[in-house]
Coordinates of C-alpha atoms and ligand atoms in Angstrom, one line a residue:
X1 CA -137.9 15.9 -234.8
X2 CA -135.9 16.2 -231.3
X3 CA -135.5 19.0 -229.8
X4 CA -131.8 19.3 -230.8
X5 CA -132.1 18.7 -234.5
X6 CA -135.4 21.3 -234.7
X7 CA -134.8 23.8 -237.3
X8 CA -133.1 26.7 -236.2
X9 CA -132.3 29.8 -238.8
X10 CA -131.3 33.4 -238.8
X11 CA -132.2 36.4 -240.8
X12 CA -129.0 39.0 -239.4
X13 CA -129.0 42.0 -241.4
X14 CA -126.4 44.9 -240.5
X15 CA -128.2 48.1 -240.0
X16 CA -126.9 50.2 -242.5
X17 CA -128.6 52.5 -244.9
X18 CA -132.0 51.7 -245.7
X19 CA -133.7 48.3 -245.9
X20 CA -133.4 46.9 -249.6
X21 CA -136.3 43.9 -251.1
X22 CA -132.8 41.9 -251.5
X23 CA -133.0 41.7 -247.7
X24 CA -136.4 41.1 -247.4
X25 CA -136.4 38.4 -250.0
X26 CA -133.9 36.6 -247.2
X27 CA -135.7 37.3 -244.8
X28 CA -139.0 35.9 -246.6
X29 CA -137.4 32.8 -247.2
X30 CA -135.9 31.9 -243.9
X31 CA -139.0 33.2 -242.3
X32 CA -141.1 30.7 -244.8
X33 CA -138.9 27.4 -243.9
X34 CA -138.7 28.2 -240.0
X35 CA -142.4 28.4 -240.0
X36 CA -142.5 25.4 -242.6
X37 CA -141.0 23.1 -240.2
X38 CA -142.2 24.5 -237.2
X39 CA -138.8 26.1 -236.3
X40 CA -137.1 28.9 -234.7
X41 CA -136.6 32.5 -236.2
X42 CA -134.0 34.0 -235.1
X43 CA -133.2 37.4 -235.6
X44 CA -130.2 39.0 -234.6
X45 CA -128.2 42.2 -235.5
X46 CA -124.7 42.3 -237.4
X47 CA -124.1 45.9 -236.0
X48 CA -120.2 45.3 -235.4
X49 CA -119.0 48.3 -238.2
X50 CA -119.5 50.8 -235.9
X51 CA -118.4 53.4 -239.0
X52 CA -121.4 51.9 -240.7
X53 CA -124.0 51.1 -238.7
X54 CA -126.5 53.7 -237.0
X55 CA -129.3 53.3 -234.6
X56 CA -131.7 54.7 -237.2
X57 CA -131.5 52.1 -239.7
X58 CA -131.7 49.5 -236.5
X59 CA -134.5 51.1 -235.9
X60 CA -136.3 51.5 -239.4
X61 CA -135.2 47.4 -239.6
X62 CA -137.6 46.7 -236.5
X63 CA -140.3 48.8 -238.7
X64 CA -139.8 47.0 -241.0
X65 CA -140.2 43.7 -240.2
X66 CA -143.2 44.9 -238.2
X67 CA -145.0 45.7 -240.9
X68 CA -144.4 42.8 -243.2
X69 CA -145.3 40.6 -239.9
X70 CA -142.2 38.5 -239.7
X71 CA -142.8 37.5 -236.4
X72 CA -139.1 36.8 -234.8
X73 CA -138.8 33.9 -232.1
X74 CA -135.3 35.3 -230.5
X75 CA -134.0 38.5 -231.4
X76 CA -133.5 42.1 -229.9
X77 CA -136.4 43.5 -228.1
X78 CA -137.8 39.9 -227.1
X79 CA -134.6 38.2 -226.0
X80 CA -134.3 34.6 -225.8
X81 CA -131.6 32.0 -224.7
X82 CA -128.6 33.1 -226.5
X83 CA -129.3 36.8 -225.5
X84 CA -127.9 39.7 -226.1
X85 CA -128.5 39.3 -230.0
X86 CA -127.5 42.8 -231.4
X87 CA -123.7 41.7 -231.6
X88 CA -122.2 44.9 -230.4
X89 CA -122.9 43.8 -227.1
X90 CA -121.1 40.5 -227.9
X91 CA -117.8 41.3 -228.1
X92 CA -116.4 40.2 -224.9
X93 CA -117.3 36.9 -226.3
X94 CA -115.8 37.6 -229.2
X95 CA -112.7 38.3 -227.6
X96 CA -112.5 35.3 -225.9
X97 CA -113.3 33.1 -228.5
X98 CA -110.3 34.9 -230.5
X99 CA -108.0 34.0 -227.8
X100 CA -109.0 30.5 -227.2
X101 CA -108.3 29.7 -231.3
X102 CA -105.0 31.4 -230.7
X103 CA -104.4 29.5 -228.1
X104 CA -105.4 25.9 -230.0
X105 CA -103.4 26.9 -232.5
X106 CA -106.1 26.9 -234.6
X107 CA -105.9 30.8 -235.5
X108 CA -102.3 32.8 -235.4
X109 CA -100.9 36.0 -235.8
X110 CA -99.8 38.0 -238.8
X111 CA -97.4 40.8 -238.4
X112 CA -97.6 40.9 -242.1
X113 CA -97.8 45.3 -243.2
X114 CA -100.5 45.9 -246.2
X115 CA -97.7 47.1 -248.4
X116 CA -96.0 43.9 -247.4
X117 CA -99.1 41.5 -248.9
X118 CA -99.5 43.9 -251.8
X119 CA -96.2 43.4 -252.6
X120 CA -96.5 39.3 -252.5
X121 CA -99.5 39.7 -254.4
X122 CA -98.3 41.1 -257.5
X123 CA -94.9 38.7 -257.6
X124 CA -97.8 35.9 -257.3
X125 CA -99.6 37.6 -260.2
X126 CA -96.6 38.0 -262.2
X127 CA -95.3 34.4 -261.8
X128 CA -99.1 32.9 -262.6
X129 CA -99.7 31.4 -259.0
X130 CA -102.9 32.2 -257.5
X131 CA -102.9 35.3 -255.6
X132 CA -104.1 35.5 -251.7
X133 CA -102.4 35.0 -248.7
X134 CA -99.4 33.0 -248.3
X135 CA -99.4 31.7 -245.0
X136 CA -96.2 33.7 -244.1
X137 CA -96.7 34.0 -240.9
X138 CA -97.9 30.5 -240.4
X139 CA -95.0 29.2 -238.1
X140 CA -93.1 32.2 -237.1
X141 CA -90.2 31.8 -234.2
X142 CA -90.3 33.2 -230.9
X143 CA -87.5 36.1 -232.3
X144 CA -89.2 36.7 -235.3
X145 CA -92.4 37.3 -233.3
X146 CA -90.3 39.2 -231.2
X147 CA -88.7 42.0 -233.7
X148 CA -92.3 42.4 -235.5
X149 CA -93.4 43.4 -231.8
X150 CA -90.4 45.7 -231.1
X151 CA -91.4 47.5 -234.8
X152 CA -94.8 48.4 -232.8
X153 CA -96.5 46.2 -235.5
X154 CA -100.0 45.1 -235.0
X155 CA -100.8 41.7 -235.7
X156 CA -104.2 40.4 -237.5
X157 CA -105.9 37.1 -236.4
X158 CA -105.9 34.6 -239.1
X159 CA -107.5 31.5 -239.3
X160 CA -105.7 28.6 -240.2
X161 CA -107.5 26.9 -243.0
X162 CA -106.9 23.3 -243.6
X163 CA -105.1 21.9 -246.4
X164 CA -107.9 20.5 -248.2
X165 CA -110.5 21.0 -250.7
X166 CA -113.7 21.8 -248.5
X167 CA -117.0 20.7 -250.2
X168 CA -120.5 21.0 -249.0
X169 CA -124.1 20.1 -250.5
X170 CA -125.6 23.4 -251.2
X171 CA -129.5 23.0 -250.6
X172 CA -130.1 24.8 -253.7
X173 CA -127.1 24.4 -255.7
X174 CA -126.3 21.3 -255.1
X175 CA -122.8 19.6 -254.2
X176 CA -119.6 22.5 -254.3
X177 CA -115.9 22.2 -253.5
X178 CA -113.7 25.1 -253.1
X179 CA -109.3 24.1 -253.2
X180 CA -107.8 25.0 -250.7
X181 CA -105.2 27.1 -253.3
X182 CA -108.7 29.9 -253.6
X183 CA -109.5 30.0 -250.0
X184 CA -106.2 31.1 -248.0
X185 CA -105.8 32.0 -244.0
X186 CA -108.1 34.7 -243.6
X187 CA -108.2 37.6 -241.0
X188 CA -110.5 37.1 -238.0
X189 CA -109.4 40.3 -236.2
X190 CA -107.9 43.5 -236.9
X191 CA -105.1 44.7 -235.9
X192 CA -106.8 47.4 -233.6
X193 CA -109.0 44.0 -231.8
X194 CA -111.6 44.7 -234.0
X195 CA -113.1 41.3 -234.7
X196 CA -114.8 40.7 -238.7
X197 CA -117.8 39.4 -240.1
X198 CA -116.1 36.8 -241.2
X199 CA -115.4 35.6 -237.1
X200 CA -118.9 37.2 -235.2
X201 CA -121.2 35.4 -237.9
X202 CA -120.0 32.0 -238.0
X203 CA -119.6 32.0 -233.7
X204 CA -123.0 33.2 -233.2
X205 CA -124.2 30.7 -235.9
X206 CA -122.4 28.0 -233.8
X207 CA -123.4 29.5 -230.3
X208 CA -127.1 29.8 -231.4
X209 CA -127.5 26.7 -232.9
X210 CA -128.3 27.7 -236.5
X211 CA -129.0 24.8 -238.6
X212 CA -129.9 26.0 -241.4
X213 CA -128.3 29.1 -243.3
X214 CA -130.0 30.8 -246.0
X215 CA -129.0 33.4 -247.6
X216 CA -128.0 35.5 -250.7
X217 CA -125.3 33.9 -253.6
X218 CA -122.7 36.9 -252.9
X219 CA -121.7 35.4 -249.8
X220 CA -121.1 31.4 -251.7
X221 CA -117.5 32.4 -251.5
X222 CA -116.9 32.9 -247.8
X223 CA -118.8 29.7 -246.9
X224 CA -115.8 27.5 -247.3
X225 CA -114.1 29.8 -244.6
X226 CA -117.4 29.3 -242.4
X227 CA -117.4 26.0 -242.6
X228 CA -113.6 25.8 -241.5
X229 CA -113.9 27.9 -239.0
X230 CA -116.9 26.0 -237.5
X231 CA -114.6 22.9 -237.9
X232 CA -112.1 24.8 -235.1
X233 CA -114.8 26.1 -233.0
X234 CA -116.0 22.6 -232.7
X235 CA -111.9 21.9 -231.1
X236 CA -112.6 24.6 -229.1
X237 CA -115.7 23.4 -227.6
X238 CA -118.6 26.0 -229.1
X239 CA -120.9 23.5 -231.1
X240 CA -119.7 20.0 -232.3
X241 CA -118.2 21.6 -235.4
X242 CA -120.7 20.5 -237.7
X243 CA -121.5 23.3 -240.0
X244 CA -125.2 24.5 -240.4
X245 CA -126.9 23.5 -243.6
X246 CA -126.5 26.0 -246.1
X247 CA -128.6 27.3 -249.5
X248 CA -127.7 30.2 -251.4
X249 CA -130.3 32.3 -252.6
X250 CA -130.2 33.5 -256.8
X251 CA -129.5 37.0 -257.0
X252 CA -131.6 39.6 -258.0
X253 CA -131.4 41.2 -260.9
X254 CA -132.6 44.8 -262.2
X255 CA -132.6 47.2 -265.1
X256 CA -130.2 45.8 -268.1
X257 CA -129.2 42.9 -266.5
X258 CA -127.5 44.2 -263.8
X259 CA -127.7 42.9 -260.0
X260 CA -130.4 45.2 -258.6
X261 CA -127.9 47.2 -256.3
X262 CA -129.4 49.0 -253.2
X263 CA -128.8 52.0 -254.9
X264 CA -131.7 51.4 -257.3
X265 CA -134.9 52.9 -256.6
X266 CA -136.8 50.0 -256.7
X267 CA -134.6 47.9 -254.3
X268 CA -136.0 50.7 -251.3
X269 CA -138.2 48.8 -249.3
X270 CA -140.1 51.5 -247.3
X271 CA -140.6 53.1 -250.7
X272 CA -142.9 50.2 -251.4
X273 CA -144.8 51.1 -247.8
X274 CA -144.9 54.6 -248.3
X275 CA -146.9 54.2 -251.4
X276 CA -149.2 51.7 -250.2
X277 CA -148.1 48.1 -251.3
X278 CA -150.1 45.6 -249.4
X279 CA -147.4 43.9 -247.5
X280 CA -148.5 40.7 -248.7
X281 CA -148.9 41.8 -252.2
X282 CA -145.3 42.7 -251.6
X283 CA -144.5 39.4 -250.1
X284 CA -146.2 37.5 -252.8
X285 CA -144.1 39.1 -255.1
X286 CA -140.5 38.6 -253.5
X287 CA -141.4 35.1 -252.9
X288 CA -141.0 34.6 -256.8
X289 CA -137.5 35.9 -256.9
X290 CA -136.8 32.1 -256.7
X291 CA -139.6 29.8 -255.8
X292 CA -142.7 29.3 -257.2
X293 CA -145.5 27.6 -255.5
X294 CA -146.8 26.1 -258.7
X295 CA -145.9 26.5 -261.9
X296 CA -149.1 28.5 -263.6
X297 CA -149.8 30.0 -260.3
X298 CA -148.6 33.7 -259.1
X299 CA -150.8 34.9 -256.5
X300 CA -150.8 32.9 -253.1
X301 CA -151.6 33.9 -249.2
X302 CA -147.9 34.1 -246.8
X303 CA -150.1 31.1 -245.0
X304 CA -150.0 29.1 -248.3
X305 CA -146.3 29.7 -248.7
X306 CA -145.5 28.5 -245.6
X307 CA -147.4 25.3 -245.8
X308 CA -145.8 24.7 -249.8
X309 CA -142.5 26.4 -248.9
X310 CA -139.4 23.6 -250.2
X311 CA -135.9 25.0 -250.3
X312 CA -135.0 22.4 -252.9
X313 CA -137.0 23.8 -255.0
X314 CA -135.2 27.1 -255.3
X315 CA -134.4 28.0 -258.3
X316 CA -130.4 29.0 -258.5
X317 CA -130.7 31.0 -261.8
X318 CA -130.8 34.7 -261.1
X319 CA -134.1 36.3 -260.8
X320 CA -135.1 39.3 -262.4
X321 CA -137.2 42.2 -260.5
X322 CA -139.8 43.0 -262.5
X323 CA -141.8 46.3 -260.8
X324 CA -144.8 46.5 -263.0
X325 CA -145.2 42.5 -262.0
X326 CA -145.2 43.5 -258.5
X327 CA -147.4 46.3 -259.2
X328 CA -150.1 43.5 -260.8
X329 CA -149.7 41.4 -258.0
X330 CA -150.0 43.8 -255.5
X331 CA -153.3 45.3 -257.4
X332 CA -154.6 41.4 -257.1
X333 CA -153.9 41.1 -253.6
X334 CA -155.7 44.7 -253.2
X335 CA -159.1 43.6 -255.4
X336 CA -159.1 40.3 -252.6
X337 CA -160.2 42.4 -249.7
X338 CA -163.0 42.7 -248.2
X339 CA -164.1 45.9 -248.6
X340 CA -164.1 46.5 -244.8
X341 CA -160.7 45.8 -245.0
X342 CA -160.0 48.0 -247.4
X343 CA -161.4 51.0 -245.7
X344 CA -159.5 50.0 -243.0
X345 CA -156.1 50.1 -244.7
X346 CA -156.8 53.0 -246.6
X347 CA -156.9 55.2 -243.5
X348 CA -152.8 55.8 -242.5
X349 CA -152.5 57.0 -246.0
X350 CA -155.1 59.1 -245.6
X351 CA -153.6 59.9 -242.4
X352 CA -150.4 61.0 -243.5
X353 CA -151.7 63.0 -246.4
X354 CA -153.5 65.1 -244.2
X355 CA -156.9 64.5 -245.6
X356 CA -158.0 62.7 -242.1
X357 CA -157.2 63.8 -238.8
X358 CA -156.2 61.3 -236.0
X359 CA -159.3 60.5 -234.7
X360 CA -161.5 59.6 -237.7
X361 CA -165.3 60.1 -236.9
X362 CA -168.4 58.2 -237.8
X363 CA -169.3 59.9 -240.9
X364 CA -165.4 59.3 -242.1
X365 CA -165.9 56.0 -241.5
X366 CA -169.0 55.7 -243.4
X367 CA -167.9 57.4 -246.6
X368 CA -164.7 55.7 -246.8
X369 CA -167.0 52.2 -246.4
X370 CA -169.0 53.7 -249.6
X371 CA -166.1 54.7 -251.6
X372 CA -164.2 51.6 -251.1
X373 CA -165.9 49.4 -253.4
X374 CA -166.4 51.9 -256.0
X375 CA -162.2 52.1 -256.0
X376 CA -161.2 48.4 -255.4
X377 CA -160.9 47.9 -259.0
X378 CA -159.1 51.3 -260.1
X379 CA -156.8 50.8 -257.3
X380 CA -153.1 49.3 -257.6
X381 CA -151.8 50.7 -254.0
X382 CA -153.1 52.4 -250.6
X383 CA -151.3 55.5 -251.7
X384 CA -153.9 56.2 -254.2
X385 CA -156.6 56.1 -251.6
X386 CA -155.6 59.7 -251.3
X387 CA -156.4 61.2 -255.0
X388 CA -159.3 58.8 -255.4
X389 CA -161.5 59.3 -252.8
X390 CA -159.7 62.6 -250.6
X391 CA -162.3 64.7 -252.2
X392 CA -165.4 63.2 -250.5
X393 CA -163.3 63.7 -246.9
X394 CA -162.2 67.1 -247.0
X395 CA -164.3 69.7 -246.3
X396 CA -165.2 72.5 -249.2
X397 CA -162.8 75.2 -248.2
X398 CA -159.8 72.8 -248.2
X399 CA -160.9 71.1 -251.4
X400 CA -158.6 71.7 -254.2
X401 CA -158.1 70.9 -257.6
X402 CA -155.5 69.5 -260.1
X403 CA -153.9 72.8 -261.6
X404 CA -153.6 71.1 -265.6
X405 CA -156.9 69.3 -265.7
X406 CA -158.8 72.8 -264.0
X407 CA -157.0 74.5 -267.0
X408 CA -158.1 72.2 -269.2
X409 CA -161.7 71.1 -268.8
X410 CA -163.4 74.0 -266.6
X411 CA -161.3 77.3 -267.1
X412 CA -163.0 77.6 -270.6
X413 CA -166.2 79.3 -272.0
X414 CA -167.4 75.7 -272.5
X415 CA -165.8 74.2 -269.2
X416 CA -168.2 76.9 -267.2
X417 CA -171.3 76.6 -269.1
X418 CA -171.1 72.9 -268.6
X419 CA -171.3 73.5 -265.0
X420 CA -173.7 75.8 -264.7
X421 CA -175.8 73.8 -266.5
X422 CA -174.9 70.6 -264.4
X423 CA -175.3 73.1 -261.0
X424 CA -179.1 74.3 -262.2
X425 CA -180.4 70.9 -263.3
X426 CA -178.5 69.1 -259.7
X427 CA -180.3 72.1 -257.8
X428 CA -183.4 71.3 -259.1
X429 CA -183.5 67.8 -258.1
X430 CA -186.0 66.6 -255.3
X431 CA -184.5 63.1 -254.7
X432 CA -180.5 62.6 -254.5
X433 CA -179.6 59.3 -255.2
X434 CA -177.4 58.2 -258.0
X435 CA -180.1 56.9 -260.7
X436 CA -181.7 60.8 -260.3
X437 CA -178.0 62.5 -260.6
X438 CA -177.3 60.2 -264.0
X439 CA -180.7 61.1 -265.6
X440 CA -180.7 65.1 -264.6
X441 CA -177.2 65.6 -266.0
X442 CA -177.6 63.3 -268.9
X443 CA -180.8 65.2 -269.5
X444 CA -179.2 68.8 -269.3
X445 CA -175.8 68.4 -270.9
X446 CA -176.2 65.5 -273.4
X447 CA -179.8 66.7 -274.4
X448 CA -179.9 69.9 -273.8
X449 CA -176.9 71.1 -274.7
X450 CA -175.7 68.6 -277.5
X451 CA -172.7 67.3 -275.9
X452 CA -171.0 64.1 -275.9
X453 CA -170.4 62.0 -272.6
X454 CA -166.9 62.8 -272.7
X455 CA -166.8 66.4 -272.8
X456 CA -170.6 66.7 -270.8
X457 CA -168.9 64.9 -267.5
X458 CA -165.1 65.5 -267.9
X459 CA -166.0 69.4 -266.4
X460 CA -168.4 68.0 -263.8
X461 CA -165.7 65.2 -262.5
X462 CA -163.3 68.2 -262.1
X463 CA -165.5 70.5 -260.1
X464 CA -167.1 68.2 -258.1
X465 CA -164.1 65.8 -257.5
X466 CA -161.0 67.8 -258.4
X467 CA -159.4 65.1 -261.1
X468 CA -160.4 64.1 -264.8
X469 CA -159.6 60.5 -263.1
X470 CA -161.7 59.6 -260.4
X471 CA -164.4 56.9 -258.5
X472 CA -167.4 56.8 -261.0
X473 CA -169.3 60.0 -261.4
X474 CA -173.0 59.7 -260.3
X475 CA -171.8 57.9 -257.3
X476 CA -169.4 60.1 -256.5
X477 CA -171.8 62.7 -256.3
X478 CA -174.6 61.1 -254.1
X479 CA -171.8 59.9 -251.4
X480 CA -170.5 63.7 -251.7
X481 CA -174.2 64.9 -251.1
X482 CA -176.0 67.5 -252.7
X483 CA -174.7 70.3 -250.6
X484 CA -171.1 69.6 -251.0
X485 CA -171.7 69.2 -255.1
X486 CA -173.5 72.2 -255.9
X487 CA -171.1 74.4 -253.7
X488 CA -168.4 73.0 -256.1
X489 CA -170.1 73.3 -258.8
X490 CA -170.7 76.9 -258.3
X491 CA -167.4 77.6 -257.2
X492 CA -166.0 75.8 -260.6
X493 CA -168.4 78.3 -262.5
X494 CA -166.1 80.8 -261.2
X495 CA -162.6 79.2 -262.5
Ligands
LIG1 N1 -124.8 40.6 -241.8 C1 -124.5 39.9 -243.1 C2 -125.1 40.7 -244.2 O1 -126.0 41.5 -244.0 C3 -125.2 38.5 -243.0 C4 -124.7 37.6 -244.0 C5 -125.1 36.1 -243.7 O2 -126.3 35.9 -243.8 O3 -124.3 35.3 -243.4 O4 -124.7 40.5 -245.3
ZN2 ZN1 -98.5 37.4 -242.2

């Protein structure tokens, strides 16, 4: 490929509100085909709503797309050719762009009042024409121009759309045409200068060099505009008014067959960090809201997306977010590390919860390395690191207990006598190592006191470990070590 034709795409979020999987699914996808064909990733910043946008979610946006490791090739922070590429420092060119379509002719003025177009509107309505702007203001004379100015009237920026069906090839919907009657001369720039979404993403499209535009189905309807405007833009000398590629990405749906709004509690993307997804568990997951790498195949690396990664084979029907699938892929992506790994990733959350301090020390490092592979298989996210193996990292004084299952299984006649039992025949022991652990209690509370498995260890998990749910029990107990585990025990005696 030449340099000019390389494969250039955008991932341009706004930074409001909270990051959404809708937006990472986009991101995902143009990430995937950039890196497919050894392209460009660019990443720039739709923040020209200054009502809307806020510095925070900017920032939580870089976070974000740290930690799933989309890796941007121009964007904020880095720079790159067409720098700056957070668009509210764009709008000189903006402006200037503005004024040189007015100036071709290929955008005009429209002194038209809101009430005014409402007005026209519902007439259209009435008398079964299609609704939309009319393109009063199309040709105005010099007086007329003149009188609407003298009212103090404001005029918007409209484009002047051509009269003539547009049609593109959609790379994943294939071939669609829009008449011209259901795409009329749309505004470009408010009245107060402000210029839209619908003029800054198309320019920097052109101006970047954006060949290919994926990108959510909601915005199918204002490509026709796009692809207009680019048309004029090319007359005005900013790209050779070829429009950029475009695919349309199947939207996402949630609970009862609804689009899965941003709202929803699953659309929250750092919700999915905070708990402990995997990114690429997460990743592998999005990636099936409408591809698939094979067709009896659901679990795959980001490298082996990228290498398979075909836009044609998108599938347009809506997709449907399934959580608990994510969950199971997530737990599969979990089970496939190493058990170094694991350790490793375990830590933050361990981190956050309190349970380690910043610097983690040797002995940390070693029990979490022991626990790991006796969780790996219980485990569906990092956040759980914290209930299933917190209790061999805190000290004694700071262990504590669930409140129901302490209630339950130990705060009884039979809950204590369990562990004293367990405490005398542990105390006793010469060697502590799992095999000696299983055979003392088995012999004291199975044998010696009658009971079964269930209700001799369900006590003992509690004490020693805090939860009726935990890593398995003998093992548990050897990598807690004997002093830690009687001291619980005893203490349990006392609940
Ligand atoms: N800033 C726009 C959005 O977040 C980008 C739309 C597009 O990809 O063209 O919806
Ligand atoms: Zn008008």
């Amino acid at each position: 490929m030449s340099e000019k034709s390389a494969v250039r795409v955008r991932f341009c979020p706004s930074p409001t509100g909270s990051p959404h999987v809708g937006l990472a699914r986009t991101a995902l996808f143009n990430w995937a085909f950039a890196r497919h064909h050894g392209g460009t990733f660019v990443f720039r910043i739709e923040d020209t709503d200054a009502a809307r946008d806020s510095q925070e979610s900017y920032e939580t946006l870089l976070e974000v797309m740290d930690w799933l490791g989309f890796s941007w090739d121009e964007g904020p922070e880095i720079g790159g050719p067409h720098a700056p590429y957070r668009q509210s420092e764009r709008f000189d060119v903006y402006a200037d762009v503005a004024r040189r379509l007015l100036e071709a002719g290929r955008a005009y003025r429209c002194y038209c009042s809101q009430e005014e177009l409402d007005e026209r509107n519902e007439r259209a309505r009435k008398e079964a024409r299609t609704p939309g702007y009319d393109g009063h203001c199309r040709e105005l004379r010099a007086e007329q121009v003149a009188a609407y100015e003298a009212e103090g009237r404001r005029p918007v920026v409209r484009l002047r759309m051509p009269d003539r069906a547009i049609a593109f090839d959609d790379l994943v919907r294939g071939e669609i045409t829009f008449q011209p009657e259901h795409v009329p001369d749309y505004v470009l720039v408010r009245g107060n200068g402000h210029p839209l979404y619908t003029l800054v993403n198309p320019v920097d499209d052109a101006l970047m060099e954006i060949t290919h535009v994926l990108r959510g189905e909601d915005l199918l309807s204002s490509t026709p505009r796009q692809i207009a405007l680019y048309e004029a833009l090319g007359e005005i000398g900013i790209g050779d008014g070829t429009p950029p590629r475009f695919g349309h990405l199947p939207y996402v749906m949630g609970q009862g067959n609804k689009k899965l709004s941003k709202r929803d509690p699953e659309s929250n993307l750092l919700g999915y960090r905070d708990r402990g997804f995997l990114p690429e568990g997460l990743l592998n997951y999005l990636a099936l809201l409408g591809w698939a790498i094979a067709e009896d195949r659901d679990i795959f690396s980001m490298d082996e997306m990228v290498a398979a990664f075909d836009i044609a084979r998108v599938n347009p029907n809506p997709a449907r977010f399934d959580l608990k699938k994510a969950e199971a892929i997530n737990a599969t992506h979990l089970r496939a590390l190493s058990v170094d790994e694991l350790a490793e990733r375990m830590v933050p959350y361990l981190q956050r919860a309190g349970i380690l301090g910043e610097d983690v020390t040797e002995e940390q490092r070693r029990l979490l390395g022991a626990a790991a592979p006796l969780v790996q298989e219980r485990m569906g996210t990092l956040g759980e690191a914290v209930e299933m193996v917190g209790f061999l990292l805190v000290d004694d004084r700071a262990f504590t207990r669930d409140p129901a299952d302490t209630a339950k299984l130990l705060a009884t006649d039979d809950g204590r006598a369990v562990v004293q039992a367990a405490h005398d025949a542990l105390a006793a022991l010469s060697t502590w190592d799992t095999a000696s652990i299983e055979e003392a209690l088995r012999t004291a509370l199975i044998d010696g006191l009658g009971l079964k498995p269930r209700n001799a260890f369900g006590p003992v998990r509690v004490a020693v470990t805090g939860r009726r749910v935990s890593p398995p029990l003998f093992e548990s107990l050897e990598l807690l070590g004997r002093e830690s585990s009687l001291a619980r025990l005893e203490d349990a005696g006392r609940a």
